[in-house]
Short mmCIF file of C-alpha atoms in Angstrom, two decimals:
data_model
loop_
_atom_site.label_atom_id
_atom_site.label_comp_id
_atom_site.label_asym_id
_atom_site.label_seq_id
_atom_site.Cartn_x
_atom_site.Cartn_y
_atom_site.Cartn_z
CA UNK A 54 -50.87 42.49 -84.82
CA UNK A 55 -52.86 39.39 -85.68
CA UNK A 56 -56.21 38.55 -84.07
CA UNK A 57 -54.60 35.61 -82.26
CA UNK A 58 -51.94 37.87 -80.74
CA UNK A 59 -54.58 40.39 -79.64
CA UNK A 60 -56.62 37.63 -78.01
CA UNK A 61 -53.58 36.32 -76.13
CA UNK A 62 -52.74 39.87 -74.98
CA UNK A 63 -56.28 40.44 -73.67
CA UNK A 64 -56.23 37.14 -71.76
CA UNK A 65 -52.84 38.04 -70.30
CA UNK A 66 -54.14 41.44 -69.16
CA UNK A 67 -57.27 39.81 -67.74
CA UNK A 68 -55.23 37.36 -65.68
CA UNK A 69 -52.97 40.16 -64.45
CA UNK A 70 -55.88 42.38 -63.44
CA UNK A 71 -57.55 39.55 -61.57
CA UNK A 72 -54.40 38.89 -59.60
CA UNK A 73 -54.07 42.56 -58.76
CA UNK A 74 -57.69 42.71 -57.63
CA UNK A 75 -57.19 39.63 -55.45
CA UNK A 76 -54.10 41.19 -53.87
CA UNK A 77 -55.98 44.45 -53.28
CA UNK A 78 -58.92 42.62 -51.71
CA UNK A 79 -56.57 40.67 -49.47
CA UNK A 80 -54.85 43.89 -48.35
CA UNK A 81 -58.14 45.55 -47.37
CA UNK A 82 -59.41 42.42 -45.63
CA UNK A 83 -56.17 42.26 -43.66
CA UNK A 84 -56.52 45.97 -42.88
CA UNK A 85 -60.03 45.62 -41.42
CA UNK A 86 -59.04 42.48 -39.48
CA UNK A 87 -56.02 44.33 -38.09
CA UNK A 88 -58.15 47.29 -37.02
CA UNK A 89 -60.63 44.98 -35.28
CA UNK A 90 -57.83 43.07 -33.56
CA UNK A 91 -56.11 46.26 -32.40
CA UNK A 92 -59.39 47.58 -31.01
CA UNK A 93 -60.02 44.36 -29.06
CA UNK A 94 -56.47 44.38 -27.70
CA UNK A 95 -56.86 48.03 -26.67
CA UNK A 96 -60.23 47.43 -25.03
CA UNK A 97 -59.68 44.15 -23.23
CA UNK A 98 -55.95 43.82 -22.57
CA UNK A 99 -53.14 45.81 -20.99
CA UNK A 100 -51.24 46.05 -24.29
CA UNK A 101 -50.50 49.66 -25.22
CA UNK A 102 -51.88 49.45 -28.72
CA UNK A 103 -51.60 53.18 -29.38
CA UNK A 104 -47.82 52.93 -29.08
CA UNK A 105 -47.68 50.51 -32.02
CA UNK A 106 -46.93 51.86 -35.54
CA UNK A 107 -50.63 52.01 -36.44
CA UNK A 108 -50.37 54.77 -39.05
CA UNK A 109 -47.69 53.01 -41.14
CA UNK A 110 -49.64 49.74 -41.00
CA UNK A 111 -52.84 51.40 -42.16
CA UNK A 112 -51.00 53.36 -44.84
CA UNK A 113 -49.20 50.26 -46.14
CA UNK A 114 -52.24 47.98 -46.29
CA UNK A 115 -54.75 50.62 -47.37
CA UNK A 116 -52.42 52.32 -49.81
CA UNK A 117 -51.14 49.03 -51.20
CA UNK A 118 -54.65 47.70 -51.71
CA UNK A 119 -55.73 50.92 -53.40
CA UNK A 120 -52.73 50.87 -55.76
CA UNK A 121 -53.50 47.28 -56.73
CA UNK A 122 -57.11 48.15 -57.52
CA UNK A 123 -56.15 51.19 -59.56
CA UNK A 124 -53.51 49.24 -61.47
CA UNK A 125 -55.97 46.44 -62.19
CA UNK A 126 -58.56 48.86 -63.48
CA UNK A 127 -55.96 50.64 -65.59
CA UNK A 128 -55.02 47.32 -67.12
CA UNK A 129 -58.67 46.70 -67.93
CA UNK A 130 -59.23 50.31 -69.00
CA UNK A 131 -62.03 50.82 -66.51
CA UNK A 132 -60.42 53.50 -64.38
CA UNK A 133 -63.51 55.71 -64.07
CA UNK A 134 -65.59 52.94 -62.53
CA UNK A 135 -62.81 52.08 -60.13
CA UNK A 136 -62.40 55.68 -59.07
CA UNK A 137 -66.09 55.88 -58.18
CA UNK A 138 -65.86 52.56 -56.33
CA UNK A 139 -62.79 53.61 -54.36
CA UNK A 140 -64.30 56.96 -53.39
CA UNK A 141 -67.53 55.26 -52.32
CA UNK A 142 -65.75 52.56 -50.33
CA UNK A 143 -63.50 55.15 -48.70
CA UNK A 144 -66.44 57.36 -47.81
CA UNK A 145 -68.43 54.49 -46.32
CA UNK A 146 -65.37 53.17 -44.48
CA UNK A 147 -64.54 56.51 -42.86
CA UNK A 148 -68.12 57.01 -41.76
CA UNK A 149 -68.37 53.48 -40.36
CA UNK A 150 -65.20 53.95 -38.30
CA UNK A 151 -66.38 57.37 -37.09
CA UNK A 152 -69.81 55.97 -36.17
CA UNK A 153 -68.26 53.16 -34.12
CA UNK A 154 -65.80 55.59 -32.52
CA UNK A 155 -68.59 57.94 -31.47
CA UNK A 156 -70.62 55.01 -30.15
CA UNK A 157 -67.70 53.73 -28.09
CA UNK A 158 -67.05 57.21 -26.65
CA UNK A 159 -70.63 57.90 -25.60
CA UNK A 160 -72.14 54.51 -24.64
CA UNK A 161 -71.54 52.43 -21.54
CA UNK A 162 -72.03 48.74 -20.77
CA UNK A 163 -72.05 46.69 -17.61
CA UNK A 164 -69.05 44.53 -16.78
CA UNK A 165 -71.01 41.39 -17.75
CA UNK A 166 -71.91 42.64 -21.21
CA UNK A 167 -69.81 42.55 -24.36
CA UNK A 168 -70.19 45.34 -26.85
CA UNK A 169 -68.29 48.22 -28.45
CA UNK A 170 -69.42 50.45 -25.59
CA UNK A 171 -67.04 51.45 -22.79
CA UNK A 172 -67.42 49.93 -19.30
CA UNK A 173 -69.86 51.93 -17.18
CA UNK A 174 -68.01 54.04 -14.60
CA UNK A 175 -68.59 52.74 -11.09
CA UNK A 176 -68.12 54.18 -7.61
CA UNK A 177 -64.98 52.43 -6.43
CA UNK A 178 -65.00 54.15 -3.04
CA UNK A 179 -67.55 55.70 -0.69
CA UNK A 180 -67.41 58.67 1.70
CA UNK A 181 -67.18 56.27 4.64
CA UNK A 182 -63.80 55.14 3.27
CA UNK A 183 -62.60 58.67 4.04
CA UNK A 184 -64.31 58.87 7.41
CA UNK A 185 -67.10 61.09 6.08
CA UNK A 186 -70.75 60.70 7.16
CA UNK A 187 -73.15 60.69 4.22
CA UNK A 188 -76.63 59.93 2.95
CA UNK A 189 -77.51 58.59 -0.49
CA UNK A 190 -80.09 60.82 -2.16
CA UNK A 191 -81.87 60.35 -5.48
CA UNK A 192 -82.95 63.21 -7.76
CA UNK A 193 -85.59 62.58 -10.41
CA UNK A 194 -84.82 63.71 -13.97
CA UNK A 195 -86.57 63.28 -17.32
CA UNK A 196 -87.95 60.02 -18.71
CA UNK A 197 -88.25 58.17 -15.41
CA UNK A 198 -84.52 58.42 -14.77
CA UNK A 199 -82.77 59.51 -11.61
CA UNK A 200 -79.42 60.74 -10.41
CA UNK A 201 -77.69 59.11 -7.48
CA UNK A 202 -75.95 61.55 -5.14
CA UNK A 203 -74.12 61.56 -1.83
CA UNK A 204 -75.02 64.26 0.67
CA UNK A 205 -72.14 64.93 3.08
CA UNK A 206 -73.13 67.41 5.81
CA UNK A 207 -70.55 69.44 7.66
CA UNK A 208 -69.53 68.26 11.11
CA UNK A 209 -69.67 71.81 12.46
CA UNK A 210 -73.14 73.26 12.01
CA UNK A 211 -74.04 75.73 10.77
CA UNK A 212 -72.10 75.16 7.59
CA UNK A 213 -70.33 77.92 5.67
CA UNK A 214 -72.28 77.07 2.54
CA UNK A 215 -73.08 74.28 0.06
CA UNK A 216 -70.95 72.98 -2.79
CA UNK A 217 -72.10 70.58 -5.52
CA UNK A 218 -69.37 68.43 -7.09
CA UNK A 219 -69.52 66.96 -10.61
CA UNK A 220 -66.99 64.45 -12.04
CA UNK A 221 -65.34 64.33 -15.44
CA UNK A 222 -65.98 62.15 -18.48
CA UNK A 223 -66.05 58.43 -17.69
CA UNK A 224 -65.84 59.26 -14.01
CA UNK A 225 -68.24 58.74 -11.12
CA UNK A 226 -68.87 60.78 -7.98
CA UNK A 227 -66.17 58.79 -6.18
CA UNK A 228 -63.73 60.67 -8.41
CA UNK A 229 -64.38 63.86 -6.42
CA UNK A 230 -64.19 62.38 -2.92
CA UNK A 231 -60.76 63.93 -2.25
CA UNK A 232 -61.98 67.47 -3.04
CA UNK A 233 -65.13 66.75 -1.01
CA UNK A 234 -63.06 65.80 2.02
CA UNK A 235 -61.14 69.08 1.88
CA UNK A 236 -64.39 71.05 1.53
CA UNK A 237 -65.89 69.08 4.43
CA UNK A 238 -62.91 70.06 6.58
CA UNK A 239 -63.52 73.67 5.57
CA UNK A 240 -67.05 73.32 7.05
CA UNK A 241 -69.06 73.16 3.80
CA UNK A 242 -71.97 70.85 3.08
CA UNK A 243 -71.33 68.95 -0.14
CA UNK A 244 -73.42 67.06 -2.69
CA UNK A 245 -71.54 64.65 -4.95
CA UNK A 246 -73.45 63.81 -8.16
CA UNK A 247 -73.33 60.90 -10.61
CA UNK A 248 -74.21 62.13 -14.09
CA UNK A 249 -76.78 60.09 -16.03
CA UNK A 250 -75.25 56.88 -17.34
CA UNK A 251 -72.54 56.71 -14.65
CA UNK A 252 -72.15 55.29 -11.16
CA UNK A 253 -75.50 54.65 -9.48
CA UNK A 254 -77.52 56.89 -11.81
CA UNK A 255 -79.90 55.67 -14.50
CA UNK A 256 -78.98 55.27 -18.14
CA UNK A 257 -76.00 54.02 -20.12
CA UNK A 258 -74.93 56.99 -22.26
CA UNK A 259 -73.10 60.29 -22.02
CA UNK A 260 -73.38 63.38 -24.20
CA UNK A 261 -70.09 64.90 -22.98
CA UNK A 262 -71.77 67.71 -21.09
CA UNK A 263 -74.82 68.50 -23.24
CA UNK A 264 -77.66 66.71 -21.41
CA UNK A 265 -75.45 66.59 -18.34
CA UNK A 266 -76.18 70.31 -18.10
CA UNK A 267 -79.74 69.31 -17.25
CA UNK A 268 -78.35 67.08 -14.48
CA UNK A 269 -76.47 70.04 -13.02
CA UNK A 270 -79.66 72.13 -13.09
CA UNK A 271 -81.68 69.32 -11.47
CA UNK A 272 -79.16 68.92 -8.66
CA UNK A 273 -78.98 72.70 -8.13
CA UNK A 274 -82.78 72.99 -7.91
CA UNK A 275 -82.92 70.04 -5.50
CA UNK A 276 -80.41 71.71 -3.18
CA UNK A 277 -82.39 74.95 -3.32
CA UNK A 278 -85.56 73.04 -2.38
CA UNK A 279 -83.78 71.60 0.67
CA UNK A 280 -83.11 75.14 1.92
CA UNK A 281 -79.38 74.47 1.73
CA UNK A 282 -77.17 77.07 3.29
CA UNK A 283 -75.77 79.70 0.96
CA UNK A 284 -73.52 80.49 -0.75
CA UNK A 285 -74.19 77.63 -3.17
CA UNK A 286 -71.21 76.91 -5.41
CA UNK A 287 -70.67 74.42 -8.24
CA UNK A 288 -67.41 72.50 -8.72
CA UNK A 289 -66.70 70.44 -11.83
CA UNK A 290 -63.83 68.50 -13.37
CA UNK A 291 -63.25 68.50 -17.16
CA UNK A 292 -66.61 67.45 -18.65
CA UNK A 293 -68.21 68.51 -15.38
CA UNK A 294 -67.12 72.09 -16.10
CA UNK A 295 -68.81 71.98 -19.52
CA UNK A 296 -72.03 70.73 -17.91
CA UNK A 297 -71.91 73.53 -15.31
CA UNK A 298 -71.40 76.25 -17.92
CA UNK A 299 -74.14 74.80 -20.14
CA UNK A 300 -76.55 74.66 -17.19
CA UNK A 301 -75.93 78.32 -16.44
CA UNK A 302 -76.35 79.26 -20.11
CA UNK A 303 -79.36 77.12 -21.09
CA UNK A 304 -81.10 76.23 -17.81
CA UNK A 305 -80.89 79.69 -16.24
CA UNK A 306 -79.50 78.60 -12.89
CA UNK A 307 -77.71 81.20 -10.79
CA UNK A 308 -75.07 79.77 -8.43
CA UNK A 309 -73.15 82.06 -6.12
CA UNK A 310 -69.79 80.84 -7.48
CA UNK A 311 -68.32 78.20 -9.77
CA UNK A 312 -65.02 76.30 -9.61
CA UNK A 313 -63.83 74.93 -12.96
CA UNK A 314 -61.03 72.37 -12.87
CA UNK A 315 -59.50 71.37 -16.24
CA UNK A 316 -62.16 73.07 -18.39
CA UNK A 317 -62.26 72.77 -22.17
CA UNK A 318 -63.70 75.39 -24.50
CA UNK A 319 -64.92 73.60 -27.66
CA UNK A 320 -66.00 69.98 -28.09
CA UNK A 321 -64.82 69.70 -31.71
CA UNK A 322 -61.41 71.15 -30.92
CA UNK A 323 -61.11 68.83 -27.93
CA UNK A 324 -61.72 65.82 -30.19
CA UNK A 325 -59.14 67.15 -32.65
CA UNK A 326 -56.49 67.47 -29.96
CA UNK A 327 -57.02 63.86 -28.90
CA UNK A 328 -56.73 62.61 -32.47
CA UNK A 329 -53.64 64.75 -33.04
CA UNK A 330 -52.03 63.32 -29.91
CA UNK A 331 -52.36 59.82 -31.37
CA UNK A 332 -51.06 60.99 -34.79
CA UNK A 333 -54.45 60.52 -36.43
CA UNK A 334 -55.37 63.08 -39.13
CA UNK A 335 -57.98 65.36 -37.60
CA UNK A 336 -59.85 66.10 -40.83
CA UNK A 337 -62.37 64.73 -41.49
CA UNK A 338 -62.13 62.29 -38.58
CA UNK A 339 -63.02 64.78 -35.82
CA UNK A 340 -65.93 66.26 -37.77
CA UNK A 341 -67.31 62.80 -38.54
CA UNK A 342 -67.04 61.65 -34.93
CA UNK A 343 -68.88 64.72 -33.65
CA UNK A 344 -71.44 64.39 -36.46
CA UNK A 345 -72.28 60.75 -35.74
CA UNK A 346 -72.28 61.34 -31.99
CA UNK A 347 -74.79 64.12 -32.58
CA UNK A 348 -76.97 61.82 -34.71
CA UNK A 349 -76.85 59.00 -32.15
CA UNK A 350 -77.96 61.25 -29.29
CA UNK A 351 -80.08 63.80 -31.20
CA UNK A 352 -77.97 66.74 -30.14
CA UNK A 353 -75.79 69.31 -31.90
CA UNK A 354 -72.25 68.55 -30.81
CA UNK A 355 -70.82 71.25 -33.07
CA UNK A 356 -72.62 73.89 -30.97
CA UNK A 357 -71.37 72.45 -27.68
CA UNK A 358 -68.89 75.20 -26.83
CA UNK A 359 -68.32 76.00 -23.13
CA UNK A 360 -66.42 79.14 -24.16
CA UNK A 361 -69.68 80.51 -25.54
CA UNK A 362 -71.68 79.37 -22.51
CA UNK A 363 -69.25 81.32 -20.32
CA UNK A 364 -70.73 84.61 -21.56
CA UNK A 365 -73.81 83.96 -19.40
CA UNK A 366 -71.93 83.48 -16.12
CA UNK A 367 -72.86 86.08 -13.51
CA UNK A 368 -70.83 84.97 -10.51
CA UNK A 369 -67.18 84.70 -9.38
CA UNK A 370 -65.24 81.92 -11.13
CA UNK A 371 -62.12 80.00 -10.15
CA UNK A 372 -60.23 78.16 -12.92
CA UNK A 373 -57.75 75.45 -11.94
CA UNK A 374 -55.50 74.16 -14.70
CA UNK A 375 -52.41 71.99 -15.11
CA UNK A 376 -49.67 73.68 -17.11
CA UNK A 377 -48.85 70.40 -18.92
CA UNK A 378 -52.38 69.43 -19.85
CA UNK A 379 -52.12 67.79 -23.28
CA UNK A 380 -55.88 67.91 -23.87
CA UNK A 381 -56.42 71.63 -23.26
CA UNK A 382 -55.09 74.37 -25.51
CA UNK A 383 -54.05 77.44 -23.50
CA UNK A 384 -55.18 79.83 -26.27
CA UNK A 385 -58.67 78.32 -26.26
CA UNK A 386 -58.80 78.44 -22.48
CA UNK A 387 -57.87 82.12 -22.71
CA UNK A 388 -60.93 82.60 -24.92
CA UNK A 389 -63.12 81.04 -22.22
CA UNK A 390 -61.58 83.35 -19.61
CA UNK A 391 -62.11 86.42 -21.78
CA UNK A 392 -65.78 85.52 -22.22
CA UNK A 393 -66.42 85.47 -18.47
CA UNK A 394 -68.09 88.83 -17.78
CA UNK A 395 -67.71 88.57 -14.01
CA UNK A 396 -64.60 88.40 -11.82
CA UNK A 397 -62.49 85.28 -12.24
CA UNK A 398 -59.21 83.86 -10.99
CA UNK A 399 -56.82 81.52 -12.80
CA UNK A 400 -54.50 79.16 -10.92
CA UNK A 401 -51.89 77.14 -12.81
CA UNK A 402 -50.50 73.92 -11.31
CA UNK A 403 -46.86 73.35 -12.31
CA UNK A 404 -45.97 69.94 -13.77
CA UNK A 405 -49.63 68.86 -13.78
CA UNK A 406 -51.43 67.28 -16.71
CA UNK A 407 -55.09 66.43 -17.26
CA UNK A 408 -55.56 64.84 -13.86
CA UNK A 409 -57.25 65.61 -10.57
CA UNK A 410 -55.09 68.50 -9.40
CA UNK A 411 -55.55 67.83 -5.71
CA UNK A 412 -53.53 64.65 -6.24
CA UNK A 413 -50.65 66.65 -7.75
CA UNK A 414 -50.36 69.50 -5.26
CA UNK A 415 -52.82 69.17 -2.33
CA UNK A 416 -51.48 72.27 -0.58
CA UNK A 417 -51.88 74.57 -3.59
CA UNK A 418 -55.33 73.16 -4.31
CA UNK A 419 -56.57 73.74 -0.74
CA UNK A 420 -55.06 77.23 -0.50
CA UNK A 421 -56.50 78.31 -3.86
CA UNK A 422 -59.98 76.97 -3.16
CA UNK A 423 -60.09 78.25 0.42
CA UNK A 424 -58.99 81.74 -0.57
CA UNK A 425 -61.56 81.84 -3.36
CA UNK A 426 -64.42 80.63 -1.16
CA UNK A 427 -63.46 83.04 1.63
CA UNK A 428 -64.01 85.83 -0.86
CA UNK A 429 -67.63 84.88 -1.57
CA UNK A 430 -68.85 84.11 1.96
#
């Protein structure tokens, strides 16, 4: 081959590789724009983004862009450099998405603010809306923060005992008003608690039950200081159950009974189940989300395992669970049950998912709770 022919061939390959690189760049730009647009639609509109074919779109744009880059580098005989670049870009991209995902899951914003954080849970109803008398009480916690609570005394003194109620993730104390009304009618004093970052309490973050365990302990100690009538029981929903179990394990509180509605056993596995539900590969996405959430809040999310905390429980336990709960694995829940060293009861609600069970079957909920509490009086 003559020198002129070689020169023409090199120029031809150079033009081809440039076009491929441009196409690859355009594919990745379109991919990131699409992800941002889908997130905004999911956050601020009623469009059900998660029902769209997100995985095929990501695979087509990301895979197509990657193929174009690899082909271009092969044409230019610089495949090793491209491989390093692709791995680096992929690594940084996955971590950036995981960081933003963890931030969105654990940070709250006011309705007037715009950010990647979720809207701060508010109290959409008050006890007076249910005909319940109440007082708003504040409990001091660390770093000049406080918890807002509602104290609802029984109408028939003396009460049969005191029950503290804790809501689930992204919920406020108004979430547990229906259970509180039933307990009020059963002649129990109740204290409904907003975790830090939610409702009327200070802060704008959640740690999915880690530091919320300190909130449970603070509320329990406050009730003890008020000479509240015993037995003193703790009731929690979902994340509230994790906070209760962590408080017992790490804060050394000793309630007379606990009621766990929709408990989960391992934070990492819980994140994996949510990703799997939306057809998102769990590895390494779940590990990265928990990792960056841990970094952001200076905690160890990988060690946040309510099933392990359960080993320190020294009181009767009632577990309430929906038999169609897509977020809770029955085998993992069985592990939590097996780790409870004291007597416990398990009640399954037919045709119920991960929702407040009193709204699914009020009669079964009242009967189960009343029978359990009668056994500890």
